[in-house]
Amino acid sequence: SHERICRYIARKSDSVVVSVGYGLSPEHKYPGQTLDCLSATVHFLKTAENYGVDPARVIVCGDSVGGTFTASVCQELVKRGDIPKIRAQVLIYPFLQALNFNLPSHQKNAFTAFLSRERTVHFILKYLNKDCSMKEAILAGAHVPESINLKYRKWINPDLIPEIFKLGYKPPLPTSFLPQVHEETKELFETRVSPLLAEDAVFCCLPDACIITCEHDVLRDDGLLYKKRLEDNNIKVTWHHMEEGFH
């Protein structure tokens, strides 16, 4: 589905572009998609010179859930000392956390066409091969115990969103924690699904980033929060916000 875009990028940037044909859900189970992208990236870094590419100038890029895979791959490669380092990461309206679906952008764009707030959670549950009847509980935040909320509020919190993006925002009503939903959806708290939850020890080693966010996108604030985390860890970020953009 992205072949034409990849060809366009290759032509306009005079670059070699590799499009990873990762296995799709539900036939291919989580985390197979991320592992496919990781394997392809490692292979290319090891063989880049065969394609006329400088291995020190490799960029990983993805949009939407591809942005999730991009962030995850870059985080996992932080641990690797046997291959060249990724030069930069490009995250285009990425999905980066599954703890809080009541951020300002979730409220503002709850019913936006194509990717509504409800469809976002529906797609995540389908991706993880989970029962979609848990959707409403997750939207309300009932899958997150107080201990996890307290641990990660320093990174995922509407107070961290710039005021210009919080017009009309209303704090959500308190919800009761549902242990059974939490047990069924523990994957949501893994960094392969929620890269925003990675520790600072990982963030401080990440490559430079370009982040693209869209105003009319339910995932806008994921990108804003990731931008802040990178900058807080002294990682160079180039940010483009599309005022009229949709997911």
Coordinates of C-alpha atoms in Angstrom, one line a residue:
S1 CA 0.0 0.0 0.0
H2 CA 3.0 2.3 0.5
E3 CA 5.0 1.3 -2.6
R4 CA 4.1 4.5 -4.6
I5 CA 5.1 6.7 -1.6
C6 CA 8.4 4.8 -1.2
R7 CA 9.2 5.3 -4.9
Y8 CA 8.3 9.0 -4.6
I9 CA 10.6 9.4 -1.6
A10 CA 13.4 7.5 -3.3
R11 CA 13.1 9.6 -6.5
K12 CA 12.8 13.0 -4.7
S13 CA 15.6 12.4 -2.1
D14 CA 17.9 10.5 -4.5
S15 CA 18.1 7.7 -1.8
V16 CA 17.8 4.0 -1.6
V17 CA 14.4 3.2 0.0
V18 CA 13.6 -0.3 1.5
S19 CA 10.0 -1.1 2.1
V20 CA 9.6 -3.9 4.7
G21 CA 6.8 -6.4 3.9
Y22 CA 6.2 -7.4 7.5
G23 CA 3.6 -10.1 8.3
L24 CA 0.1 -8.7 8.9
S25 CA -2.3 -9.5 11.8
P26 CA -4.2 -11.6 12.5
E27 CA -2.4 -14.3 10.6
H28 CA 0.9 -13.1 12.0
K29 CA 0.8 -12.7 15.8
Y30 CA 2.3 -9.9 17.8
P31 CA 5.1 -9.0 18.1
G32 CA 6.0 -10.6 14.8
Q33 CA 5.5 -7.3 12.9
T34 CA 8.1 -5.4 15.0
L35 CA 10.5 -8.4 14.8
D36 CA 10.2 -8.5 11.0
C37 CA 11.0 -4.8 10.9
L38 CA 13.9 -5.3 13.3
S39 CA 15.3 -8.2 11.3
A40 CA 15.1 -6.3 8.0
T41 CA 16.8 -3.3 9.6
V42 CA 19.6 -5.3 11.1
H43 CA 20.2 -7.1 7.8
F44 CA 20.2 -3.9 5.8
L45 CA 22.7 -2.2 8.2
K46 CA 25.0 -5.2 7.8
T47 CA 24.7 -5.3 4.0
A48 CA 24.1 -1.6 3.2
E49 CA 27.3 -1.3 1.2
N50 CA 26.1 -3.9 -1.2
Y51 CA 23.4 -1.4 -2.2
G52 CA 25.7 1.5 -2.5
V53 CA 24.6 2.9 0.9
D54 CA 26.8 4.4 3.6
P55 CA 25.8 2.3 6.7
A56 CA 26.4 5.4 8.8
R57 CA 23.6 7.3 7.0
V58 CA 20.6 4.9 7.4
I59 CA 17.3 6.4 8.5
V60 CA 14.3 4.4 9.7
C61 CA 10.9 5.8 8.9
G62 CA 7.2 4.9 9.4
D63 CA 3.7 6.3 9.5
S64 CA 0.9 5.5 12.0
V65 CA 1.6 2.0 13.3
G66 CA 4.7 2.1 11.1
G67 CA 5.8 4.9 13.4
T68 CA 5.3 2.5 16.3
F69 CA 7.6 0.0 14.6
T70 CA 10.1 2.7 13.8
A71 CA 10.3 3.9 17.4
S72 CA 10.5 0.3 18.7
V73 CA 13.2 -0.7 16.3
C74 CA 15.4 2.3 17.2
Q75 CA 14.9 1.6 20.9
E76 CA 15.9 -2.1 20.5
L77 CA 18.9 -1.2 18.5
V78 CA 20.3 0.9 21.3
K79 CA 21.5 -2.3 22.9
R80 CA 23.4 -3.4 19.8
G81 CA 27.1 -2.7 19.5
D82 CA 27.8 -5.1 16.6
I83 CA 26.1 -3.1 13.9
P84 CA 26.2 0.6 12.7
K85 CA 24.1 3.1 14.5
I86 CA 20.8 4.4 13.0
R87 CA 21.4 7.9 11.8
A88 CA 17.9 9.2 12.3
Q89 CA 14.3 8.2 12.8
V90 CA 11.2 9.7 11.1
L91 CA 7.9 9.3 12.9
I92 CA 4.8 10.3 10.8
Y93 CA 1.7 10.7 13.0
P94 CA 2.8 7.7 15.1
F95 CA 0.9 5.6 17.7
L96 CA 3.2 5.6 20.7
Q97 CA 1.2 4.7 23.9
A98 CA -1.8 2.7 25.0
L99 CA -2.3 4.0 28.5
N100 CA -4.3 7.1 28.1
F101 CA -6.9 7.6 25.4
N102 CA -8.3 10.8 27.0
L103 CA -5.5 13.2 26.1
P104 CA -6.6 16.5 24.4
S105 CA -6.2 15.2 20.9
H106 CA -8.3 12.1 21.7
Q107 CA -11.1 14.4 22.9
K108 CA -10.8 16.9 20.1
N109 CA -10.7 14.3 17.3
A110 CA -12.8 11.6 18.9
F111 CA -15.1 11.3 15.9
T112 CA -12.7 12.3 13.1
A113 CA -13.1 10.3 9.9
F114 CA -11.0 7.2 9.3
L115 CA -9.3 7.1 12.7
S116 CA -11.7 7.9 15.5
R117 CA -10.8 7.4 19.1
E118 CA -12.9 4.2 19.2
R119 CA -11.5 2.8 16.1
T120 CA -8.0 3.4 17.4
V121 CA -8.6 1.0 20.3
H122 CA -10.5 -1.4 18.1
F123 CA -7.5 -1.7 15.8
I124 CA -5.1 -2.2 18.7
L125 CA -7.2 -5.0 20.1
K126 CA -7.4 -6.6 16.7
Y127 CA -3.6 -6.3 16.3
L128 CA -3.1 -8.0 19.6
N129 CA -5.8 -10.6 18.9
K130 CA -7.8 -9.6 21.9
D131 CA -11.5 -9.5 22.6
C132 CA -12.9 -6.2 21.3
S133 CA -15.6 -6.2 24.0
M134 CA -12.9 -4.7 26.3
K135 CA -12.8 -1.6 24.1
E136 CA -15.0 0.7 26.3
A137 CA -13.1 -0.2 29.4
I138 CA -9.8 0.6 27.8
L139 CA -11.2 3.9 26.4
A140 CA -12.1 4.8 30.0
G141 CA -8.7 3.8 31.3
A142 CA -10.0 1.0 33.4
H143 CA -7.1 -1.3 32.2
V144 CA -4.5 0.8 34.0
P145 CA -3.9 0.3 37.8
E146 CA -3.1 3.3 39.9
S147 CA 0.5 2.2 40.4
I148 CA 1.2 2.3 36.6
N149 CA -0.6 5.6 36.3
L150 CA 1.6 7.1 39.0
K151 CA 4.7 5.6 37.5
Y152 CA 4.2 7.0 34.0
R153 CA 2.3 10.3 34.6
K154 CA 5.7 12.1 34.4
W155 CA 5.7 11.1 30.7
I156 CA 2.0 10.6 29.7
N157 CA 0.0 13.5 31.1
P158 CA -2.2 16.2 29.6
D159 CA -0.3 18.8 31.6
L160 CA 2.7 18.1 29.3
I161 CA 0.8 19.1 26.2
P162 CA 1.3 22.8 25.2
E163 CA -1.7 25.0 26.1
I164 CA -2.3 25.9 22.5
F165 CA -3.3 22.3 21.9
K166 CA -5.6 22.0 24.9
L167 CA -8.5 24.3 23.9
G168 CA -11.7 22.8 25.1
Y169 CA -10.0 19.9 27.0
K170 CA -11.9 18.5 30.0
P171 CA -10.3 16.1 32.5
P172 CA -12.0 12.7 32.2
L173 CA -14.3 11.4 34.9
P174 CA -12.6 8.9 37.4
T175 CA -13.0 5.3 36.4
S176 CA -12.8 2.0 38.4
F177 CA -9.8 -0.2 37.7
L178 CA -10.8 -3.6 36.2
P179 CA -8.1 -6.2 37.1
Q180 CA -9.4 -8.7 34.6
V181 CA -9.1 -6.3 31.7
H182 CA -5.6 -5.4 32.8
E183 CA -4.6 -9.1 32.9
E184 CA -5.9 -9.6 29.4
T185 CA -4.2 -6.6 27.9
K186 CA -0.7 -6.5 29.6
E187 CA 0.9 -6.3 26.2
L188 CA -0.3 -2.7 26.0
F189 CA 2.3 -1.8 28.6
E190 CA 5.2 -3.3 26.6
T191 CA 7.5 -0.8 24.8
R192 CA 6.9 -2.6 21.5
V193 CA 3.3 -1.3 21.7
S194 CA 3.9 1.8 23.8
P195 CA 7.4 3.1 23.0
L196 CA 6.7 6.2 25.2
L197 CA 7.2 3.9 28.2
A198 CA 10.8 3.3 27.6
E199 CA 13.2 4.4 30.3
D200 CA 15.4 7.5 30.0
A201 CA 18.5 5.2 29.7
V202 CA 17.1 4.2 26.3
F203 CA 15.8 7.6 25.2
C204 CA 19.2 9.3 25.8
C205 CA 20.8 6.9 23.3
L206 CA 18.3 7.3 20.5
P207 CA 19.1 8.8 17.1
D208 CA 18.0 12.2 16.0
A209 CA 14.3 12.4 15.1
C210 CA 11.9 14.0 12.7
I211 CA 8.3 13.9 14.0
I212 CA 5.3 14.9 11.9
T213 CA 2.0 15.5 13.7
C214 CA -1.4 16.5 12.3
E215 CA -3.9 18.8 14.1
H216 CA -7.0 16.8 13.1
D217 CA -5.5 13.4 14.3
V218 CA -6.4 11.5 17.4
L219 CA -2.8 10.5 17.7
R220 CA -1.4 14.1 17.7
D221 CA -0.5 14.1 21.3
D222 CA 1.5 10.9 21.1
G223 CA 3.8 12.7 18.8
L224 CA 4.0 15.8 21.0
L225 CA 4.8 13.7 24.1
Y226 CA 7.5 11.7 22.3
K227 CA 9.0 14.9 21.0
K228 CA 9.2 16.2 24.6
R229 CA 10.8 13.0 25.9
L230 CA 13.4 13.1 23.2
E231 CA 14.2 16.8 23.9
D232 CA 14.3 16.2 27.6
N233 CA 17.0 13.6 26.9
N234 CA 19.0 16.0 24.7
I235 CA 18.1 14.3 21.4
K236 CA 17.8 16.6 18.4
V237 CA 14.2 16.8 17.1
T238 CA 12.9 18.4 13.9
W239 CA 9.1 18.8 14.3
H240 CA 6.6 19.5 11.6
H241 CA 3.0 20.1 12.6
M242 CA 0.3 20.0 9.8
E243 CA -2.4 22.5 10.9
E244 CA -4.8 21.2 8.3
G245 CA -3.6 17.6 8.4
F246 CA -5.6 14.4 9.1
H247 CA -4.4 10.9 10.0

